C-alpha cells in the first residue's frame, strides 16, 4: 500500500515538474510570440483614408470631389474553421452582391507555406449602407471596413485632360491630380479597435488613434464655360475634319492665366479604363509639334529686339523661292512678292522673307533669341510630364544652312502649344514676361489660403518698339491677310495662321499637315489670346481652314459670354444681323425647369424658351438666333412613358424634391446623406427596362 502511494506521488510530482517546465519554457522562450498572437487576435489597426481635396474652377464650380465609400477586407487567419469561413463568405456575398464561390476563395487565401494570410481585400469603394450592414452582422469581427473616399468628376469628361484621374487605389494617374497631389492627397489616419473572443469590436476599447487630415482645396484659373466652349467646338470640328488630335488654349496674355485648355480626344475620368489609347496624357503641355508659320511672329520679334532688322527692312523676292545650301525653299504658293517689308512678310506668310531675316543673324544670335523666348525649356506650368520641345544645336545650325533657314518659319524646330502661346502673348501684351499657370489658389479645410497666385516682377521680354510693330503687322493680317476669313464681326484683333509638315518617327510624313491658328482680341489692349492646333485634318492643307474656324467659333462665344464690348462699328448687313453662333449647353435628360434656368444663366441676353410636350424630362432641343434673341425649343416626355423609363439628370438638386418627383412614378430613391445630390448611380438616359430604384449620394 505504501509503495502504491509512493508511486502515485512520484507520478504526480513528475507531471507537476513537466507542466512547470512547460510554463517556464513558454515564459522564457515563447512569451513574445504568444503576446504578439494575442495582440493580433484582440487588437487591430485600420487605416482611414482622407477625403481628397476638391478642385474648382475660377467661379467656384466643382470639377472634382470625393464621395463617401468603404473598402471591405477580411482577416483569414482569424477564421480557424472551414465552417466560419463559409459563413463569413455567405454574409459578404449576400451584402456585396458578389459570387459566393469567388468570395469564399478570397476568404480562404493562403500564403506560399499554406497558412491562412492575415489580411486580404474583398471589395473597394462600396456604399456606406453596405458597410453598415456588414458592421452589424454576426461576423463583423472577421471583416475590416475602412473609409475609402471615391473620386468623382461631376461634369464627366469636362476638363479631363487637365484634371487627369484618380485610380481605384486612390492614386493619381495623370493631369493635375498627379502634379498637385501634394496639395490634394491629405494625410491618412488610423483607428485601433479591440475585439472580444467572438471577434466583435468592444466599444469601450475602440479609439481613433489618428484622424485623417483632408486634402487641400484647389481653385484653378479655368473658367468651366470657356472650357466647355472649347471642348464642344473641338468635337464639332472633329466631325468635319476627322483629325488625329486637336488642341485649343485660351489665355489671359497679361497674366499667363489659362482660361481654357482642351484636347481631342478626351476621356471620362469617372471611367478612365475605357479611355482611348493616348487620350489620358494628351494635353497642350506635352504635345510636341513643328509650329510652321505661327512661329514667324516670335522669330521676327527676336530679330527686331536684337537690332538685326527694323521697320524699314525690305528685300526683293522675284520668283517666290530662294536657294539655300543647294536646296530651294519656296513660299507656300510659289509666288514672288517683289519688294517686301516686314508687314508684307507676315500678311503673305512669306517663307522667303523669313529666310532673309534669318540671314541677318548668326547661329549664336538665333539661339539666344529662341532661349530668351522660352523655347527648348519648360514653361513652369503645373502639369506632369511637360515637354520642352526640340531646338537645333549651335553645331547643327552652323553646319547646315538649310536648318538655320527653316527654323525661321517654324520647321526643324518643335514646340508645345503652351510654349508657343506664352511666347506669342509676350509679343502682344506690351512685351512683358509671363509664366503660364492653371493654379489660382490653394485652401486648407478651414478656408485658410495656403497659396494665392500673384503677378511676378514685371520684366521685359521685348522692346516696346518691337511690340508696337508686331501688333501692327498681326492686326493687318487679321484684317486683310490669312486671318480675314475668320475675323469676328465687331472686334478688332491680330492673328497668324500656320501649316507645317508633320514629323513622324524622325521624318516628315508624306501628305500629313498640322494646321494652326493663333490670334488675340482686342487689338490695342489684348484680353484673350487663343491657339488652335489640328493634327492631320482630312483634306485640309492650311491653318486658316482648320484652326481658323475653331478660333472663330470659340472666340465668338467667349466674347459673348464675357460680355465684351464691341471695338469697332458693324457695317452693312452685319449691323442688322450679327449671325453669331451660340453654344447652347446640352440639355438632354435635364428636368425642364432646370434646363430653362440653365439657359437663362448661360446665355446672356434675351432668351425665349418653348416647352414641347407635357413631360418633365428634356429629350431633344433645337434653337435659332434672330435679331438679338435666342429662341429655344425643348421637347419633353414623362419619366415613365410607354415602354421606356427616362432617368433625368438629378445631380445638384435637393434630395427631397427628387424623392417626391420619382415617387409619382413608384421609383424609390435610396439616398446616402441629406441635402443636394452630388452623384447618381444610374446614368441619365432612356431605359427599356423598368427602373424601380435609384441610388444617390448627397453632400
mmCIF file of C-alpha atoms in Angstrom, residues 9 157 260 460 466 576:
data_model
loop_
_atom_site.group_PDB
_atom_site.id
_atom_site.type_symbol
_atom_site.label_atom_id
_atom_site.label_comp_id
_atom_site.label_asym_id
_atom_site.label_seq_id
_atom_site.Cartn_x
_atom_site.Cartn_y
_atom_site.Cartn_z
ATOM 1 C CA UNK A 9 3.220 10.728 -5.525
ATOM 2 C CA UNK A 157 -15.267 64.482 -69.456
ATOM 3 C CA UNK A 260 -9.478 77.119 -71.014
ATOM 4 C CA UNK A 460 10.620 92.982 -70.282
ATOM 5 C CA UNK A 466 9.042 95.649 -81.222
ATOM 6 C CA UNK A 576 -28.683 94.314 -88.679
#
